[in-house]
Amino acid sequence: MMTFINPKTDFAFKKIFGSENSKDILISFLNALLYDNQPTIQSLKIFPPYSAPRIRGLKETYLDIKAELDDETTVIIEMQVLNVEAFEKRILYNAAKAYSTQLETADKYVLLNPVIALTITDFEMFEDFPKVTSRFVLKEKDFLIDYPVYDIELVFVELPKFKKTLNELETLTDKWIYFLKTAKDLSIVPETMQSVPEIQKAFMIANRNALTREELTDLENEEIYIQDRRGAISKAVKQGREEGRQEGRQEGREEGRQEGRQEGRQEGRQEGRQEGEFALTMRLLERRVGAISSELQSQIRRLPIALLENLADALLNFNNISDLTAWLETHDLSSNT
């Protein structure tokens, strides 16, 4: 009997697919999800997700995995378990950023190589679209003619839409999606999965007993973080619905002061969201690096919501308080990021 870590967590996903020892796993995974199970990719290079230089004036973002294929196509991969605000815009931003930052100032545009943004979600993004996998490219609006340069593609895999059971798995794509969706609930490697060496290796890496104590702590912290964020999102949704109902009851009764009340509601929501994000970030930070001084707390409290959200993502990679202070030094309020 074995216990496997959840491949959908940031820690596990990077460990299974994003290390130098995982190139064969990532090649099989991408051939299955991007190239219809064909051995299109023969080799690739994996880049550390935090190695990109910081460019002044350009918002800093982190990817789960970034790889360059043997044909020089860049693939950026993100596993997303929470449906956070403006997630769709973030995907576009990351794809455009990966495409545009290939060039230095004097480089020619002909040097640009294609970018594929592969996003796996643990929630439904396109409720009216039944397929598990969807692909988006630039097309003419009325006649759907392809744009002459086929350089940016957005690919989505929505795990909740995958309904096949173990006995129904047919293709390599089926098996990889099944691995992502169910590995944490399995106690053995299914026989049909053992026939794929790369999936067998992925299960070995995902074996909880193979993790160090520090890795188990990192994994536990991330699982707590996900639960806290999921709870915060759920609470915000419920609160928004309740406010909407209350506002609806008041419509038509109070027209004279409507504009003032609207502004007050917006300010109140903003302040409430700011305080909630601050409290959640502080709780996660203290679990990660220990007690936070009042001076650092004041500095964190002054951060706008966007930077608080960035800090909540970045803190999963902190090891001590110096990592926090270094992050704050590069994200002060005078920064344009």
Coordinates of C-alpha atoms in Angstrom, one line a residue:
M1 CA 0.0 0.0 0.0
M2 CA 1.3 3.4 -0.9
T3 CA 0.2 7.0 -0.5
F4 CA 0.7 9.6 -3.2
I5 CA 0.9 13.3 -2.9
N6 CA -1.6 15.4 -4.8
P7 CA -0.1 16.3 -8.2
K8 CA -2.5 19.3 -8.4
T9 CA -0.6 21.2 -5.7
D10 CA 2.1 23.6 -6.8
F11 CA 4.8 21.8 -4.8
A12 CA 4.0 18.3 -6.2
F13 CA 3.4 19.5 -9.8
K14 CA 6.8 21.1 -10.0
K15 CA 8.5 18.2 -8.3
I16 CA 6.9 15.6 -10.7
F17 CA 7.1 17.6 -14.0
G18 CA 9.6 20.4 -13.5
S19 CA 12.9 19.0 -12.4
E20 CA 15.9 18.1 -14.5
N21 CA 15.2 14.5 -13.6
S22 CA 11.7 14.8 -15.0
K23 CA 12.4 15.6 -18.7
D24 CA 11.2 12.3 -19.9
I25 CA 8.0 12.7 -17.8
L26 CA 7.4 16.2 -19.1
I27 CA 8.0 15.1 -22.8
S28 CA 5.4 12.3 -22.5
F29 CA 3.0 14.6 -20.7
L30 CA 3.2 17.4 -23.3
N31 CA 3.1 15.0 -26.3
A32 CA -0.1 13.6 -24.8
L33 CA -1.8 17.0 -24.0
L34 CA -0.5 19.1 -26.9
Y35 CA 0.3 16.7 -29.7
D36 CA -2.5 14.1 -29.7
N37 CA -0.3 11.4 -28.3
Q38 CA 2.3 11.7 -31.1
P39 CA 6.0 11.7 -30.3
T40 CA 6.4 15.2 -31.6
I41 CA 8.7 16.3 -28.8
Q42 CA 12.0 14.5 -28.7
S43 CA 13.9 16.7 -26.3
L44 CA 13.4 19.9 -24.3
K45 CA 15.0 22.3 -21.8
I46 CA 13.4 23.1 -18.5
F47 CA 14.0 26.6 -17.1
P48 CA 13.8 27.3 -13.3
P49 CA 10.5 29.2 -12.8
Y50 CA 12.1 32.0 -10.8
S51 CA 15.3 32.5 -12.9
A52 CA 13.9 35.2 -15.3
P53 CA 15.4 38.7 -14.8
R54 CA 13.2 41.3 -13.2
I55 CA 12.4 44.0 -15.8
R56 CA 11.6 47.5 -14.4
G57 CA 8.0 48.5 -15.2
L58 CA 7.0 44.9 -16.1
K59 CA 4.8 43.1 -13.6
E60 CA 6.6 40.2 -12.0
T61 CA 4.8 36.8 -12.4
Y62 CA 5.9 33.2 -11.7
L63 CA 5.1 30.1 -13.7
D64 CA 4.9 26.5 -12.5
I65 CA 7.0 25.2 -15.4
K66 CA 8.7 26.9 -18.4
A67 CA 10.3 24.7 -21.1
E68 CA 11.8 25.2 -24.6
L69 CA 11.1 22.4 -27.1
D70 CA 13.5 21.1 -29.6
D71 CA 11.9 23.3 -32.3
E72 CA 12.4 26.3 -30.1
T73 CA 8.8 26.6 -29.1
T74 CA 8.3 27.9 -25.6
V75 CA 5.7 26.1 -23.4
I76 CA 4.6 27.7 -20.2
I77 CA 2.6 25.5 -17.9
E78 CA 0.4 26.3 -15.0
M79 CA -1.6 24.1 -12.7
Q80 CA -4.4 26.1 -11.1
V81 CA -6.6 24.8 -8.3
L82 CA -8.3 28.1 -7.3
N83 CA -10.5 30.2 -9.6
V84 CA -9.0 33.5 -8.5
E85 CA -10.0 37.0 -9.7
A86 CA -8.8 38.0 -13.2
F87 CA -7.3 34.5 -13.8
E88 CA -8.2 34.7 -17.5
K89 CA -6.3 37.9 -17.8
R90 CA -3.3 36.5 -16.1
I91 CA -3.1 33.7 -18.6
L92 CA -3.1 36.2 -21.5
Y93 CA -0.5 38.3 -19.7
N94 CA 1.9 35.4 -19.1
A95 CA 1.6 34.3 -22.7
A96 CA 2.2 37.8 -24.1
K97 CA 5.1 38.3 -21.7
A98 CA 6.7 35.0 -22.6
Y99 CA 6.4 36.0 -26.3
S100 CA 7.6 39.6 -26.1
T101 CA 10.5 39.2 -23.7
Q102 CA 12.3 36.8 -26.1
L103 CA 13.8 39.9 -27.9
E104 CA 16.4 42.4 -26.8
T105 CA 16.1 46.0 -28.0
A106 CA 18.0 45.5 -31.2
D107 CA 16.7 42.1 -32.1
K108 CA 14.6 41.5 -35.2
Y109 CA 11.0 40.3 -34.9
V110 CA 11.8 37.3 -37.1
L111 CA 13.6 35.8 -34.2
L112 CA 10.4 35.4 -32.2
N113 CA 9.5 31.8 -31.6
P114 CA 6.0 30.4 -30.9
V115 CA 4.6 30.2 -27.3
I116 CA 2.1 27.7 -26.0
A117 CA 0.4 28.4 -22.7
L118 CA -0.9 25.2 -21.2
T119 CA -3.2 25.7 -18.2
I120 CA -4.7 22.8 -16.2
T121 CA -7.5 23.8 -13.9
D122 CA -9.2 22.1 -11.1
F123 CA -12.4 24.0 -11.8
E124 CA -14.5 24.6 -14.9
M125 CA -13.5 27.7 -16.9
F126 CA -15.9 27.3 -19.9
E127 CA -19.2 26.0 -18.5
D128 CA -21.0 25.9 -21.9
F129 CA -18.1 24.0 -23.6
P130 CA -18.3 20.2 -22.9
K131 CA -14.8 19.1 -24.0
V132 CA -12.0 18.6 -21.4
T133 CA -9.4 20.2 -23.6
S134 CA -9.8 23.5 -25.5
R135 CA -7.4 25.4 -27.7
F136 CA -7.5 29.1 -28.6
V137 CA -5.6 30.9 -31.4
L138 CA -5.9 34.2 -33.1
K139 CA -8.6 34.2 -35.9
E140 CA -10.5 36.7 -38.0
K141 CA -13.6 37.7 -36.0
D142 CA -16.4 37.1 -38.6
F143 CA -14.9 34.3 -40.9
L144 CA -12.7 32.6 -38.3
I145 CA -9.7 32.7 -40.7
D146 CA -6.4 32.0 -39.0
Y147 CA -4.0 34.9 -38.3
P148 CA -1.0 34.5 -40.7
V149 CA 1.4 33.9 -37.8
Y150 CA 0.4 31.0 -35.6
D151 CA 2.7 32.0 -32.7
I152 CA 0.5 32.2 -29.6
E153 CA -1.8 29.4 -28.5
L154 CA -3.7 29.0 -25.3
V155 CA -4.5 25.4 -24.3
F156 CA -6.8 24.5 -21.4
V157 CA -7.4 21.2 -19.6
E158 CA -10.4 21.3 -17.2
L159 CA -10.1 18.4 -14.8
P160 CA -13.7 18.4 -13.5
K161 CA -14.9 17.6 -17.0
F162 CA -12.9 14.4 -17.3
K163 CA -15.3 11.6 -16.3
K164 CA -13.6 8.4 -17.5
T165 CA -13.1 5.6 -15.0
L166 CA -9.9 3.5 -14.8
N167 CA -11.4 0.8 -17.0
E168 CA -12.3 3.4 -19.6
L169 CA -8.8 4.8 -20.1
E170 CA -7.7 4.4 -23.7
T171 CA -5.1 7.0 -24.8
L172 CA -2.0 8.4 -23.2
T173 CA -3.9 11.6 -22.8
D174 CA -6.6 9.8 -20.8
K175 CA -3.9 8.3 -18.5
W176 CA -2.1 11.5 -17.8
I177 CA -5.3 13.4 -17.0
Y178 CA -6.5 10.5 -14.8
F179 CA -3.1 10.6 -13.0
L180 CA -3.5 14.4 -12.2
K181 CA -7.1 14.0 -11.1
T182 CA -6.9 10.8 -9.0
A183 CA -3.3 10.0 -7.9
K184 CA -3.9 11.3 -4.4
D185 CA -6.8 8.9 -3.9
L186 CA -4.9 5.8 -5.1
S187 CA -3.0 3.2 -2.9
I188 CA -1.3 1.3 -5.8
V189 CA -0.2 2.1 -9.3
P190 CA -3.0 0.8 -11.6
E191 CA -1.8 -1.9 -14.0
T192 CA -2.9 0.0 -17.1
M193 CA -0.8 3.0 -15.9
Q194 CA 2.3 0.8 -15.3
S195 CA 2.5 0.2 -19.1
V196 CA 3.7 3.8 -19.5
P197 CA 7.3 4.1 -18.0
E198 CA 7.0 7.9 -17.6
I199 CA 3.7 7.6 -15.7
Q200 CA 5.2 4.8 -13.6
K201 CA 8.1 7.1 -12.8
A202 CA 5.7 10.0 -12.0
F203 CA 4.0 7.7 -9.4
M204 CA 7.4 7.0 -7.9
I205 CA 8.2 10.7 -7.5
A206 CA 4.7 11.2 -6.0
N207 CA 5.2 8.5 -3.4
R208 CA 4.8 10.3 -0.1
N209 CA 7.2 8.0 1.6
A210 CA 10.0 9.2 -0.7
L211 CA 9.7 12.8 0.5
T212 CA 12.0 14.3 3.1
R213 CA 10.7 15.8 6.3
E214 CA 11.3 19.3 4.9
E215 CA 9.4 18.4 1.7
L216 CA 6.5 17.1 3.7
T217 CA 6.4 20.3 5.7
D218 CA 6.4 22.3 2.4
L219 CA 3.5 20.2 1.1
E220 CA 1.5 20.5 4.2
N221 CA 1.9 24.3 4.3
E222 CA 0.7 24.5 0.7
E223 CA -2.3 22.3 1.3
I224 CA -3.2 24.6 4.3
Y225 CA -2.7 27.6 2.1
I226 CA -5.0 26.2 -0.6
Q227 CA -7.7 25.4 2.0
D228 CA -7.4 28.9 3.5
R229 CA -7.6 30.6 0.1
R230 CA -10.5 28.4 -1.0
G231 CA -12.4 29.3 2.2
A232 CA -11.6 33.0 1.7
I233 CA -12.9 32.9 -1.9
S234 CA -16.0 31.0 -0.9
K235 CA -16.7 33.5 1.9
A236 CA -16.2 36.4 -0.5
V237 CA -18.6 34.9 -3.0
K238 CA -21.3 34.4 -0.3
Q239 CA -20.8 37.9 1.0
G240 CA -21.1 39.3 -2.5
R241 CA -24.3 37.4 -3.1
E242 CA -25.8 38.6 0.2
E243 CA -24.9 42.2 -0.5
G244 CA -26.4 41.9 -3.9
R245 CA -29.7 40.6 -2.5
Q246 CA -29.8 43.4 0.1
E247 CA -29.0 46.0 -2.5
G248 CA -31.7 44.6 -4.7
R249 CA -34.3 45.1 -2.0
Q250 CA -33.3 48.7 -1.6
E251 CA -33.6 49.5 -5.3
G252 CA -36.4 51.9 -6.1
R253 CA -36.7 53.0 -2.5
E254 CA -33.7 55.2 -2.1
E255 CA -32.8 57.1 -5.3
G256 CA -31.7 60.4 -3.8
R257 CA -28.6 59.1 -2.1
Q258 CA -27.8 56.2 -4.4
E259 CA -24.5 57.6 -5.7
G260 CA -23.2 58.3 -2.3
R261 CA -24.2 54.9 -0.9
Q262 CA -22.6 53.2 -4.0
E263 CA -19.3 54.9 -3.3
G264 CA -19.5 53.9 0.3
R265 CA -20.2 50.3 -0.5
Q266 CA -17.3 50.2 -2.9
E267 CA -15.0 51.7 -0.4
G268 CA -16.2 49.4 2.3
R269 CA -15.7 46.3 0.1
Q270 CA -12.3 47.5 -0.8
E271 CA -11.2 48.0 2.8
G272 CA -12.8 44.7 3.8
R273 CA -11.0 42.8 1.0
Q274 CA -7.7 44.5 1.9
E275 CA -8.0 43.6 5.5
G276 CA -9.0 40.0 4.7
E277 CA -6.1 39.5 2.3
F278 CA -3.7 41.0 4.9
A279 CA -5.0 38.7 7.7
L280 CA -4.7 35.6 5.4
T281 CA -1.2 36.5 4.2
M282 CA 0.0 37.1 7.8
R283 CA -1.4 33.7 8.9
L284 CA 0.4 31.9 6.1
L285 CA 3.6 33.8 6.6
E286 CA 3.8 33.0 10.3
R287 CA 3.3 29.3 9.5
R288 CA 6.0 29.5 6.9
V289 CA 8.8 31.7 8.5
G290 CA 7.7 32.2 12.2
A291 CA 6.8 35.4 14.1
I292 CA 6.7 38.6 12.1
S293 CA 7.9 41.8 13.7
S294 CA 5.5 44.7 14.1
E295 CA 7.7 46.8 11.7
L296 CA 7.4 44.2 9.0
Q297 CA 3.6 43.8 9.7
S298 CA 3.2 47.5 9.1
Q299 CA 5.1 47.3 5.9
I300 CA 3.0 44.4 4.7
R301 CA -0.2 46.2 5.7
R302 CA 0.7 49.1 3.4
L303 CA 0.9 46.9 0.4
P304 CA -2.0 47.2 -2.1
I305 CA -4.2 44.2 -2.7
A306 CA -2.4 43.1 -5.9
L307 CA 1.0 42.9 -4.1
L308 CA -0.6 41.1 -1.1
E309 CA -1.9 38.5 -3.5
N310 CA 1.6 38.3 -5.1
L311 CA 3.1 37.8 -1.7
A312 CA 0.7 35.1 -0.8
D313 CA 1.9 33.2 -3.9
A314 CA 5.6 33.9 -3.4
L315 CA 5.7 33.0 0.3
L316 CA 5.4 29.3 -0.6
N317 CA 9.0 29.5 -1.6
F318 CA 10.3 31.3 1.5
N319 CA 12.5 29.4 3.9
N320 CA 13.2 32.1 6.5
I321 CA 12.4 35.7 7.5
S322 CA 15.3 37.0 5.3
D323 CA 13.4 35.7 2.2
L324 CA 10.4 37.9 3.3
T325 CA 12.5 41.0 3.9
A326 CA 14.3 40.5 0.5
W327 CA 10.9 40.2 -1.2
L328 CA 9.6 43.4 0.5
E329 CA 12.7 45.3 -0.5
T330 CA 12.0 44.6 -4.2
H331 CA 8.3 45.3 -3.9
D332 CA 8.2 48.7 -2.1
L333 CA 5.3 51.1 -2.8
S334 CA 7.5 53.2 -5.1
S335 CA 7.9 50.3 -7.5
N336 CA 5.9 50.3 -10.7
T337 CA 5.2 46.5 -10.6

